[in-house]
Amino acid sequence: FDTMTEMQMPEWITSDGLVPYPDALAFMEARVAAISAGTADEAIWLLEHPPLYTAGTSARREDLTDPDRFPVFEAGRGGQYTYHGPGQRVVYVMLDLNKRGRDVRAFVAALEAWIIDALAAFNVTGELRDGRVGVWVERKGAGWSREDKIAAIGVKLRRWVSFHGISLNVEPDLSHFSGIVPCGQTEHGVTS
């Protein structure tokens, strides 16, 4: 008897246009509270934001190298500084882990696998790296090779209901990442 097959599918929400970050935070806060109370279904929200930086709970002030470039928001999620902006698909995942298993590592691993599978559908090989959160791609050229981050993960749990989630660089302006040390990684770059 597999209870996962009997679970109701989350509501999928897709927003057109750029969603202001404070509006997204307010929506997630309200939805997570309603999921916890049993008055709303789980949700997966796909959107894009105007250019901005978010600071996770592990963000170090010195990693914000250009604080006046874009608005900076305290995100309350795990991780360090991230950039969000046009051309980057943000996926906010509001799931009840009370029903899906109270295992944060398994949850993050499932998000990573989801990204890798989505990238594979576009013939992009996403990979994991020991000691680094997120999904990475190996890039090669004539006489050079490097690993760059293509997707970041930062989640928060409240009463075992998740929020925040994933950002996947589809086609953002990569120069916008120069105002931060993305996810605290100085030896690796970002790509789309």
Short mmCIF file of C-alpha atoms in Angstrom, two decimals:
data_model
loop_
_atom_site.label_atom_id
_atom_site.label_comp_id
_atom_site.label_asym_id
_atom_site.label_seq_id
_atom_site.Cartn_x
_atom_site.Cartn_y
_atom_site.Cartn_z
CA PHE A 1 0.00 0.00 0.00
CA ASP A 2 1.69 3.19 -1.21
CA THR A 3 0.23 6.32 0.35
CA MET A 4 2.21 8.54 -2.06
CA THR A 5 0.03 7.41 -4.97
CA GLU A 6 -3.08 8.43 -3.06
CA MET A 7 -1.83 11.94 -2.33
CA GLN A 8 -3.44 14.80 -4.17
CA MET A 9 -1.19 16.43 -6.75
CA PRO A 10 -0.02 19.93 -5.84
CA GLU A 11 -1.60 22.90 -7.56
CA TRP A 12 0.69 24.18 -10.34
CA ILE A 13 0.75 27.95 -10.63
CA THR A 14 2.50 29.81 -13.46
CA SER A 15 2.84 33.58 -13.39
CA ASP A 16 3.42 35.61 -16.53
CA GLY A 17 5.45 38.78 -16.21
CA LEU A 18 7.79 39.67 -13.37
CA VAL A 19 6.50 39.08 -9.83
CA PRO A 20 7.82 41.52 -7.18
CA TYR A 21 9.72 39.62 -4.49
CA PRO A 22 7.69 41.02 -1.54
CA ASP A 23 4.48 39.86 -3.26
CA ALA A 24 5.94 36.37 -3.71
CA LEU A 25 7.02 36.23 -0.06
CA ALA A 26 3.57 37.31 1.13
CA PHE A 27 1.89 34.68 -1.07
CA MET A 28 4.22 31.91 0.16
CA GLU A 29 3.75 32.88 3.81
CA ALA A 30 -0.03 32.79 3.46
CA ARG A 31 -0.06 29.57 1.43
CA VAL A 32 2.29 27.73 3.82
CA ALA A 33 0.12 28.76 6.78
CA ALA A 34 -2.98 27.52 4.94
CA ILE A 35 -1.31 24.22 4.00
CA SER A 36 -0.30 23.73 7.64
CA ALA A 37 -3.88 24.47 8.72
CA GLY A 38 -5.26 22.03 6.17
CA THR A 39 -7.21 24.72 4.32
CA ALA A 40 -5.18 24.83 1.09
CA ASP A 41 -3.57 22.36 -1.27
CA GLU A 42 0.16 22.10 -1.76
CA ALA A 43 1.48 24.28 -4.57
CA ILE A 44 4.36 24.58 -7.01
CA TRP A 45 4.72 28.11 -8.37
CA LEU A 46 6.76 28.96 -11.47
CA LEU A 47 7.66 32.62 -11.93
CA GLU A 48 10.32 35.21 -12.65
CA HIS A 49 11.35 38.23 -10.60
CA PRO A 50 12.69 41.65 -11.54
CA PRO A 51 16.47 41.87 -10.89
CA LEU A 52 17.24 41.48 -7.17
CA TYR A 53 19.49 39.76 -4.67
CA THR A 54 18.32 37.59 -1.79
CA ALA A 55 20.26 36.80 1.36
CA GLY A 56 19.79 33.38 2.89
CA THR A 57 20.39 32.59 6.54
CA SER A 58 24.09 31.82 5.86
CA ALA A 59 24.78 34.98 3.82
CA ARG A 60 28.01 36.80 4.65
CA ARG A 61 27.96 40.59 4.26
CA GLU A 62 31.30 40.56 2.38
CA ASP A 63 29.68 38.40 -0.34
CA LEU A 64 27.42 41.32 -1.31
CA THR A 65 30.00 43.06 -3.50
CA ASP A 66 27.71 45.68 -5.06
CA PRO A 67 24.92 46.41 -2.54
CA ASP A 68 23.51 49.32 -4.55
CA ARG A 69 23.13 47.47 -7.86
CA PHE A 70 19.75 45.80 -7.18
CA PRO A 71 17.37 45.62 -4.21
CA VAL A 72 18.51 43.16 -1.54
CA PHE A 73 15.99 41.09 0.42
CA GLU A 74 16.44 38.93 3.51
CA ALA A 75 14.92 35.67 2.32
CA GLY A 76 14.79 33.58 5.50
CA ARG A 77 15.62 30.47 3.47
CA GLY A 78 18.77 28.41 3.71
CA GLY A 79 21.86 29.31 1.75
CA GLN A 80 23.77 32.46 0.99
CA TYR A 81 23.32 35.24 -1.60
CA THR A 82 21.48 34.52 -4.81
CA TYR A 83 20.41 36.58 -7.78
CA HIS A 84 16.91 36.44 -9.24
CA GLY A 85 15.84 38.16 -12.42
CA PRO A 86 14.40 37.93 -15.92
CA GLY A 87 15.46 34.81 -17.77
CA GLN A 88 15.71 32.78 -14.58
CA ARG A 89 12.88 30.37 -13.77
CA VAL A 90 12.15 30.40 -10.05
CA VAL A 91 10.16 27.48 -8.70
CA TYR A 92 8.66 27.95 -5.25
CA VAL A 93 7.82 24.56 -3.78
CA MET A 94 5.18 24.56 -1.05
CA LEU A 95 4.84 20.91 -0.04
CA ASP A 96 3.73 19.25 3.18
CA LEU A 97 6.60 17.03 4.26
CA ASN A 98 4.44 15.72 7.10
CA LYS A 99 2.72 13.71 4.35
CA ARG A 100 5.74 13.16 2.11
CA GLY A 101 8.32 12.18 4.71
CA ARG A 102 10.13 14.37 7.21
CA ASP A 103 13.54 14.03 5.60
CA VAL A 104 15.18 17.32 4.57
CA ARG A 105 18.10 15.62 2.83
CA ALA A 106 15.77 13.42 0.78
CA PHE A 107 13.67 16.47 -0.08
CA VAL A 108 16.68 18.47 -1.33
CA ALA A 109 17.95 15.40 -3.22
CA ALA A 110 14.54 15.09 -4.90
CA LEU A 111 14.66 18.76 -5.95
CA GLU A 112 18.17 18.25 -7.37
CA ALA A 113 17.01 15.14 -9.28
CA TRP A 114 14.02 17.07 -10.60
CA ILE A 115 16.31 19.78 -12.00
CA ILE A 116 18.68 17.22 -13.52
CA ASP A 117 15.76 15.46 -15.22
CA ALA A 118 14.38 18.76 -16.55
CA LEU A 119 17.81 19.73 -17.94
CA ALA A 120 18.17 16.29 -19.58
CA ALA A 121 14.95 16.94 -21.51
CA PHE A 122 16.86 19.83 -23.15
CA ASN A 123 20.04 17.78 -23.71
CA VAL A 124 21.89 19.54 -20.88
CA THR A 125 23.79 17.32 -18.46
CA GLY A 126 23.30 18.55 -14.92
CA GLU A 127 25.39 17.03 -12.16
CA LEU A 128 25.84 17.13 -8.40
CA ARG A 129 29.12 17.87 -6.65
CA ASP A 130 30.16 16.72 -3.18
CA GLY A 131 30.07 19.58 -0.71
CA ARG A 132 28.15 21.91 -3.06
CA VAL A 133 24.39 22.44 -3.10
CA GLY A 134 22.67 22.93 -6.43
CA VAL A 135 23.14 21.58 -9.93
CA TRP A 136 26.28 22.04 -11.96
CA VAL A 137 27.27 21.70 -15.62
CA GLU A 138 30.70 21.02 -17.01
CA ARG A 139 31.68 23.41 -19.78
CA LYS A 140 34.54 22.71 -22.16
CA GLY A 141 36.29 24.64 -24.86
CA ALA A 142 39.54 24.46 -26.77
CA GLY A 143 42.04 23.67 -24.03
CA TRP A 144 39.80 24.57 -21.08
CA SER A 145 37.20 23.01 -18.84
CA ARG A 146 35.24 24.34 -15.88
CA GLU A 147 32.19 23.68 -13.76
CA ASP A 148 29.49 26.30 -13.43
CA LYS A 149 26.30 26.40 -11.41
CA ILE A 150 23.11 26.35 -13.45
CA ALA A 151 20.58 25.94 -10.63
CA ALA A 152 20.47 26.97 -6.98
CA ILE A 153 18.37 25.47 -4.18
CA GLY A 154 17.35 27.25 -1.01
CA VAL A 155 14.45 26.00 1.08
CA LYS A 156 12.81 26.78 4.37
CA LEU A 157 10.50 24.60 6.43
CA ARG A 158 7.80 25.74 8.80
CA ARG A 159 5.98 22.96 10.65
CA TRP A 160 7.41 20.66 7.95
CA VAL A 161 5.81 22.61 5.11
CA SER A 162 8.37 23.79 2.58
CA PHE A 163 8.72 27.08 0.82
CA HIS A 164 11.22 28.94 -1.32
CA GLY A 165 12.85 26.39 -3.63
CA ILE A 166 14.79 26.43 -6.89
CA SER A 167 16.18 28.97 -9.32
CA LEU A 168 17.19 27.68 -12.75
CA ASN A 169 19.23 29.90 -15.05
CA VAL A 170 17.47 29.59 -18.39
CA GLU A 171 18.68 32.77 -20.11
CA PRO A 172 19.40 35.51 -17.55
CA ASP A 173 21.88 38.35 -17.92
CA LEU A 174 24.81 36.56 -16.27
CA SER A 175 26.56 39.88 -15.58
CA HIS A 176 23.88 40.49 -12.93
CA PHE A 177 25.55 37.85 -10.76
CA SER A 178 28.65 40.06 -10.45
CA GLY A 179 27.17 42.04 -7.54
CA ILE A 180 27.36 39.00 -5.25
CA VAL A 181 29.46 35.95 -4.59
CA PRO A 182 26.76 33.50 -5.75
CA CYS A 183 26.03 30.96 -3.02
CA GLY A 184 29.42 31.77 -1.50
CA GLN A 185 31.24 30.05 -4.39
CA THR A 186 34.34 31.99 -5.42
CA GLU A 187 36.07 29.24 -7.38
CA HIS A 188 33.15 28.51 -9.72
CA GLY A 189 30.96 30.58 -11.98
CA VAL A 190 27.34 30.51 -13.04
CA THR A 191 25.90 29.64 -16.42
CA SER A 192 22.59 29.22 -18.21
#
